[in-house]
XYZ file of C-alpha atoms in Angstrom:
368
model
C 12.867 17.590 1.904
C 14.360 14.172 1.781
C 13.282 10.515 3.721
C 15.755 9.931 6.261
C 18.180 7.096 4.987
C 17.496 4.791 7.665
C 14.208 4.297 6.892
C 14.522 0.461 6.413
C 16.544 -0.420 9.573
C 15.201 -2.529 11.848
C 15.407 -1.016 15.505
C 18.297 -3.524 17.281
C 16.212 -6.139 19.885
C 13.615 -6.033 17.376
C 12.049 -9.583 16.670
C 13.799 -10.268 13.316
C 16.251 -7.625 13.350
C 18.082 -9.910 10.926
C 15.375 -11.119 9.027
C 13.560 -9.746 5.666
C 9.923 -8.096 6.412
C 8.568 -10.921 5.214
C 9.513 -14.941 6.571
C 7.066 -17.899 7.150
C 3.844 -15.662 6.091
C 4.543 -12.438 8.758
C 4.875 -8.788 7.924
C 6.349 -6.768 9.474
C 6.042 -2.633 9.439
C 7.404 0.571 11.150
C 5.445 4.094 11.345
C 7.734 6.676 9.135
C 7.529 10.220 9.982
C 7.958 12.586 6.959
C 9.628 15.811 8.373
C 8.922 19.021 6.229
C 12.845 19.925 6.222
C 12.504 22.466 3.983
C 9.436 24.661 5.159
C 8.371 23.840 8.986
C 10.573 21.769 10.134
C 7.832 19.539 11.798
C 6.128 16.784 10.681
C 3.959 16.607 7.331
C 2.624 12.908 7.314
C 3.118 9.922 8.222
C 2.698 6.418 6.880
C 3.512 2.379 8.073
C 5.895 0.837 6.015
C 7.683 -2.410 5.470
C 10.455 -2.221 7.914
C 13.445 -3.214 5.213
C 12.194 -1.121 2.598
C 12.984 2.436 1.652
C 11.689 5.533 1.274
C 12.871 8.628 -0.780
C 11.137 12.236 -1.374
C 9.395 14.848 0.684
C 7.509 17.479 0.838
C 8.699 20.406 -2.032
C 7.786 23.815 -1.983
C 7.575 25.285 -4.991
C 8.146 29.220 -4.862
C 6.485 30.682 -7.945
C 3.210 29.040 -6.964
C 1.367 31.107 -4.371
C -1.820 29.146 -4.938
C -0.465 25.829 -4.037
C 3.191 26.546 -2.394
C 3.605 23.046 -1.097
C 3.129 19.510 -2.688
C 4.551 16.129 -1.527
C 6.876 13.425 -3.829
C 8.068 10.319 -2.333
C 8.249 7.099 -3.752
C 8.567 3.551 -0.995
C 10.289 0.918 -2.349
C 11.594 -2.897 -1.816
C 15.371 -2.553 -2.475
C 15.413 -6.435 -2.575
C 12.448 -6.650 -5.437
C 10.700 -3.909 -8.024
C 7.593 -3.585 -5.991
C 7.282 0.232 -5.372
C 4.676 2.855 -3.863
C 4.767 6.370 -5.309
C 2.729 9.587 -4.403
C 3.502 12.370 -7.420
C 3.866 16.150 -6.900
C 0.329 18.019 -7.978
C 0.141 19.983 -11.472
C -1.249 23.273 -11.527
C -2.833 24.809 -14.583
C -4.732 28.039 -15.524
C -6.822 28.563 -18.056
C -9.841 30.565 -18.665
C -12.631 32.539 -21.581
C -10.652 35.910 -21.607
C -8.973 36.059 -24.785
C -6.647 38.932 -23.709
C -4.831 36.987 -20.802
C -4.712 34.272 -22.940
C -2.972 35.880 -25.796
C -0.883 37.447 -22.994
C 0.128 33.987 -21.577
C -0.251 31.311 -24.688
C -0.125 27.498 -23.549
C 2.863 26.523 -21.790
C 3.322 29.238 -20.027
C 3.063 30.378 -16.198
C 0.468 32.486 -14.934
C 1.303 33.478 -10.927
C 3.037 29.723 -11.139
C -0.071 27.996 -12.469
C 0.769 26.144 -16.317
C -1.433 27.784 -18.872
C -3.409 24.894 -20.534
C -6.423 23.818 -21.132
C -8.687 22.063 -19.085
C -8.873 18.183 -19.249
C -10.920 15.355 -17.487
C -9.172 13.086 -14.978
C -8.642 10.750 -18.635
C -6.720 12.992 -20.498
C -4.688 14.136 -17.662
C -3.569 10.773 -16.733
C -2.525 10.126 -20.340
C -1.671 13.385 -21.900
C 0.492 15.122 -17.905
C 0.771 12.440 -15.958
C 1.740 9.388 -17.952
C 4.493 11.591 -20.337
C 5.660 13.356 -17.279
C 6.193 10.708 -15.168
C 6.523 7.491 -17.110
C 7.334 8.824 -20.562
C 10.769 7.529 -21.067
C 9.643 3.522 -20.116
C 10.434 1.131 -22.773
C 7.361 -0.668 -24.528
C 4.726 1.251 -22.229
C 1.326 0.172 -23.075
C -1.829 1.277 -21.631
C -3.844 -1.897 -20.022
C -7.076 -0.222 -18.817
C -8.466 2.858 -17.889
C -11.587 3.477 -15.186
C -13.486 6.465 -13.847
C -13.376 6.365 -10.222
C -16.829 8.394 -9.588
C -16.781 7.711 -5.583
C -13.635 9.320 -5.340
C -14.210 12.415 -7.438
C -17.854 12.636 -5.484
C -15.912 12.356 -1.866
C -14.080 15.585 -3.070
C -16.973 17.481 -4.750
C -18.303 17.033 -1.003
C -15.424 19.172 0.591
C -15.726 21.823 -2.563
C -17.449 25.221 -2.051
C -19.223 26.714 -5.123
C -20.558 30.286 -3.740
C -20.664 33.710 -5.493
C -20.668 32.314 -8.686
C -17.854 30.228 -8.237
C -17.996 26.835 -9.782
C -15.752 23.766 -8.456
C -16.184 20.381 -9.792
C -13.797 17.251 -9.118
C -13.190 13.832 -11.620
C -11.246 10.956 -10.403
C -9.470 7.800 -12.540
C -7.155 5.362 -12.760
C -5.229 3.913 -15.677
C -3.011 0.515 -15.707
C 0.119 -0.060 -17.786
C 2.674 -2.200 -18.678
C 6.549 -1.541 -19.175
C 9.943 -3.029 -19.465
C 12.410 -2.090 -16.666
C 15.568 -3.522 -16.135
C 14.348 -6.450 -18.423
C 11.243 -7.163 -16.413
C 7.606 -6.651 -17.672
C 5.982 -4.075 -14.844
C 2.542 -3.587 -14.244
C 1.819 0.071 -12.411
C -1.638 0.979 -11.317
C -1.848 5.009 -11.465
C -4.536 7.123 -9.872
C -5.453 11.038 -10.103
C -8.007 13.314 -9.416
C -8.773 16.251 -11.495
C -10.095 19.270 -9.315
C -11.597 22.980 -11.074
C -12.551 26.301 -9.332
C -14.113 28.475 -12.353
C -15.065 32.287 -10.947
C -16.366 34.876 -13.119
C -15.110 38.440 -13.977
C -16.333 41.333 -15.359
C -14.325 42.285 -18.557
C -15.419 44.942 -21.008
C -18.809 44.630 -20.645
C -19.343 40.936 -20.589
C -18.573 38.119 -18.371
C -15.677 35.769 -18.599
C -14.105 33.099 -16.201
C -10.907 32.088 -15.162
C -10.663 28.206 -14.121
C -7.832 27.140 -11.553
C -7.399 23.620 -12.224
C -5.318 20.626 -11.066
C -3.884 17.544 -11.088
C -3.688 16.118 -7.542
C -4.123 13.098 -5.768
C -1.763 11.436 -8.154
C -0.459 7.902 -6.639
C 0.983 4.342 -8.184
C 1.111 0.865 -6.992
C 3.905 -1.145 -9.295
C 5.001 -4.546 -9.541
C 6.307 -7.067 -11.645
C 3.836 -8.350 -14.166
C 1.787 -11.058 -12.075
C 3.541 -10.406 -8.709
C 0.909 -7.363 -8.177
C -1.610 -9.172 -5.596
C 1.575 -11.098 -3.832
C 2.282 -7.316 -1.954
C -1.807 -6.156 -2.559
C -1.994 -5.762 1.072
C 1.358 -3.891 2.034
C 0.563 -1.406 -0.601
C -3.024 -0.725 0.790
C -1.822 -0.936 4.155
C 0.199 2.290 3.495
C -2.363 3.819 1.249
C -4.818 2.954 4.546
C -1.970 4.402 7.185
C -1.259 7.654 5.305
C -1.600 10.663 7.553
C -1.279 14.209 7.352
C -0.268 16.055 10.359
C -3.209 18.627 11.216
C -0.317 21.058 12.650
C 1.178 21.383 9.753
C -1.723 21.405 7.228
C -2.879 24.331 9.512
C -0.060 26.175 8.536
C 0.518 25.567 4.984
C -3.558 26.853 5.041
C -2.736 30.005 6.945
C 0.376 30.795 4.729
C -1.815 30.164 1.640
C -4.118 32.707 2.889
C -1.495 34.679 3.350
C -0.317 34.997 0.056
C -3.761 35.260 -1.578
C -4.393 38.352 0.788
C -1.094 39.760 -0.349
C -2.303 39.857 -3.829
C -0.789 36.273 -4.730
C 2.718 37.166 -3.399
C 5.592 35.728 -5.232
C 8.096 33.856 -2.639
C 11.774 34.508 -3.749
C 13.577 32.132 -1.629
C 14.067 29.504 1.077
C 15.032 32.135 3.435
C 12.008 34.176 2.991
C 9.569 31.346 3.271
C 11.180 29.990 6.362
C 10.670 33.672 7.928
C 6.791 33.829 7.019
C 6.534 30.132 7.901
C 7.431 31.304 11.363
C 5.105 34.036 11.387
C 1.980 31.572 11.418
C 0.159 30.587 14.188
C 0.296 27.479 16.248
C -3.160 27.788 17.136
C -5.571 25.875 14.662
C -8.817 27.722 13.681
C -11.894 25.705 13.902
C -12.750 26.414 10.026
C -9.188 24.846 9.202
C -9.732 21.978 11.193
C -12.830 21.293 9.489
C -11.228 21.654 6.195
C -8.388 19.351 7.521
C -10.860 16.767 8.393
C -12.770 16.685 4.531
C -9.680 16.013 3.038
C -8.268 13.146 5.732
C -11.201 11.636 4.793
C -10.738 11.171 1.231
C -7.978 8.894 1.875
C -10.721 6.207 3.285
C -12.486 6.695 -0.376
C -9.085 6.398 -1.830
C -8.391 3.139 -0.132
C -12.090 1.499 -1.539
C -11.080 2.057 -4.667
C -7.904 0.303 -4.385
C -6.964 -2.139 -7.753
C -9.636 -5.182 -8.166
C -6.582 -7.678 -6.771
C -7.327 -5.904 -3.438
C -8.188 -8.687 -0.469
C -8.135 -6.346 2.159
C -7.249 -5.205 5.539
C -8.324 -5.564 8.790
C -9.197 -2.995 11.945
C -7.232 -3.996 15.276
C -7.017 -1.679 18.549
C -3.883 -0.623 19.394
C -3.184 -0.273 23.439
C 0.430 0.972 22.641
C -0.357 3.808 20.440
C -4.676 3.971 21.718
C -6.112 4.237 18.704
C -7.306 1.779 15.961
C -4.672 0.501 12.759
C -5.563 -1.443 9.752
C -2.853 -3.975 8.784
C -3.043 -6.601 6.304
C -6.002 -9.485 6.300
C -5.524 -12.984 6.790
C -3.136 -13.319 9.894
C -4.026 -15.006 13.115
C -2.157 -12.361 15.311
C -1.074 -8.840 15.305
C 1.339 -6.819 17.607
C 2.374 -3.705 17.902
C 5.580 -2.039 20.211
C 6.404 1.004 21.763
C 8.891 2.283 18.548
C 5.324 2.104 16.033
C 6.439 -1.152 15.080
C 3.588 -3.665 13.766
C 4.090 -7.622 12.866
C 1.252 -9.290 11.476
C 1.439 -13.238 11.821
C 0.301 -16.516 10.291
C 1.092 -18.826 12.939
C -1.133 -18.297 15.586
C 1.917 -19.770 18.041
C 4.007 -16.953 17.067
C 5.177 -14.516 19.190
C 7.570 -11.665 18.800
C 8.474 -11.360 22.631
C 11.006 -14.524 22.023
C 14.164 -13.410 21.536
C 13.476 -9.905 22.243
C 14.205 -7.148 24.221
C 11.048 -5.048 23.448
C 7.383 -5.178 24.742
C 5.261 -6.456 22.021
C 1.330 -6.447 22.726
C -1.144 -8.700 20.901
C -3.949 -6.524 18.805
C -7.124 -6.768 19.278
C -9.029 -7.281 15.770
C -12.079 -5.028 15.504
C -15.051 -7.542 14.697
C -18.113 -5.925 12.838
């Protein structure tokens, strides 16, 4: 479940090996490969990150939930500063018109591993679950702003399904605030969506519905108070780089079926979901590739409605890797190496290959 430790080393021969990620105006980042330890045992995602900074969390699987048995927590970090990137696990909640579950399973409660409780918009779910969940004990926490994020919440309607009577919507926001932490004054930037599937049932004569919702998509950018646009472009350039590995989203999809078809099976332990994780098929079915492909692309909707201190990033071509990266705007030069390493550059002199022992190649940057 866990990053690997090392996830800040700089590979030896590297240009800078010594060096912080950042000297004379150049950045440099790694690719990270999240392993799903628990589950698979393959890769999940994977990201570029700051080559001297950490990262800690994984992907969970949470047992009593056969509607959503997987979710990802991880949280990249400058051990030399406060700046820190953090993607939160989802919340799942149930709720519904039929007084008799309801009375059955009061608020607070689980229902198949689903929270009973009743539905909010993306607003009150950043400040009434996310914000006491995940930032409730900060000292002097005050809340800066708050924005819908309509694109966002419209890219996902546009991968929903609403048929027989089912009705899905999706509702996106973001929320800044401001805390003391280790006698600093942080600013944090914190994003959700808020995602409902509503389906009717016949009960005693009339109709009632029953509304899986939740809480996903939930992400942060922090900094120190003022500092936030100083590291603007590493924390889009991982938001940008974030990518989930189709082999394993076709599996978690297939073992989600799975337990829907076995009348929302309970999983009881590790073992047991490590035996029906093997049962699953390599072979990716064109419907969940198309399904794979909605959802990688809310990420690029995700990215465009990064904080207003955004400046941007740009497109280069990778030869190493052959396939385009965005990296952070405003450098002369890019290169890339054979290990997924990337340095961006101010100094249009500069060049990695001194001093080195690897094979950097120049980037070419994408012009529109």
């Amino acid at each position: 479940m866990m990053c690997n430790s090392k996830a800040g080393q700089v590979p030896k021969g590297a240009a800078g090996d010594e060096s912080p990620q950042k000297e004379g105006k150049i950045y440099k980042f790694k690719r990270y490969s999240m392993v799903d330890q628990q589950g698979t045992g393959t890769e999940a995602f994977s990201f570029l990150m700051p080559v001297d900074w950490v990262c800690d969390g994984g992907i969970i699987w949470m047992l009593d939930n056969p509607g959503m048995p997987a979710t990802a927590a991880l949280k990249v970090s400058n051990p030399k500063g406060s700046e820190e990137f953090e993607v939160f696990p989802n919340q799942s909640f149930f709720w519904g018109t039929n007084q008799t579950v309801l009375s059955m399973f009061p608020i607070g409660s689980k229902y198949f591993g689903m929270e009973v409780r009743p539905q909010m918009t993306a607003a009150q779910a950043l400040r009434q679950v996310v914000i006491p969940r995940f930032r409730g004990n900060k000292v002097n926490m005050t809340v800066i702003s708050e924005q819908a994020v309509p694109e966002l919440g419209n890219a996902i309607k546009a991968t929903q399904q609403s048929q027989g009577g089912i009705i899905a919507n999706a509702e996106a926001g973001k929320i800044r605030i401001e805390y003391t932490e280790n006698g600093k004054t942080m600013e944090e930037e914190i994003y959700a969506v808020v995602e409902s599937y509503s389906f009717p049932i016949q009960s005693w004569g009339q109709i009632v519905y029953n509304t899986n919702w939740t809480v996903d998509y939930i992400f942060s950018y922090k900094a120190e108070k003022g500092q936030g646009a100083n590291v603007a472009k590493i924390f889009e350039t991982i938001t940008n780089s974030f990518h989930v590995n189709p082999n394993w989203y076709n599996k978690y999809v297939q073992f989600t079926e799975f337990l829907i078809q076995q009348q929302i099976k309970q999983i009881h332990s590790i073992g047991e979901l490590s035996r029906m994780l093997a049962q699953t098929s390599d072979q990716i079915r064109e419907e969940n590739m198309q399904q794979y492909y909605e959802r990688d692309a809310i990420g690029d909707r995700i990215s465009e409605n990064f904080s207003q201190y955004i400046r941007g990033v740009d497109e280069y071509y990778d030869p190493v890797a052959g396939k385009p990266v965005e990296l952070p705007s405003g450098y002369d030069n890019a290169w890339s190496n054979p290990l997924g390493e990337y340095i961006v550059a101010e100094d249009p002199s500069f060049n990695p290959n001194i001093g080195s022992n690897l094979n950097w190649q120049l980037l070419e940057k994408k012009t529109h």
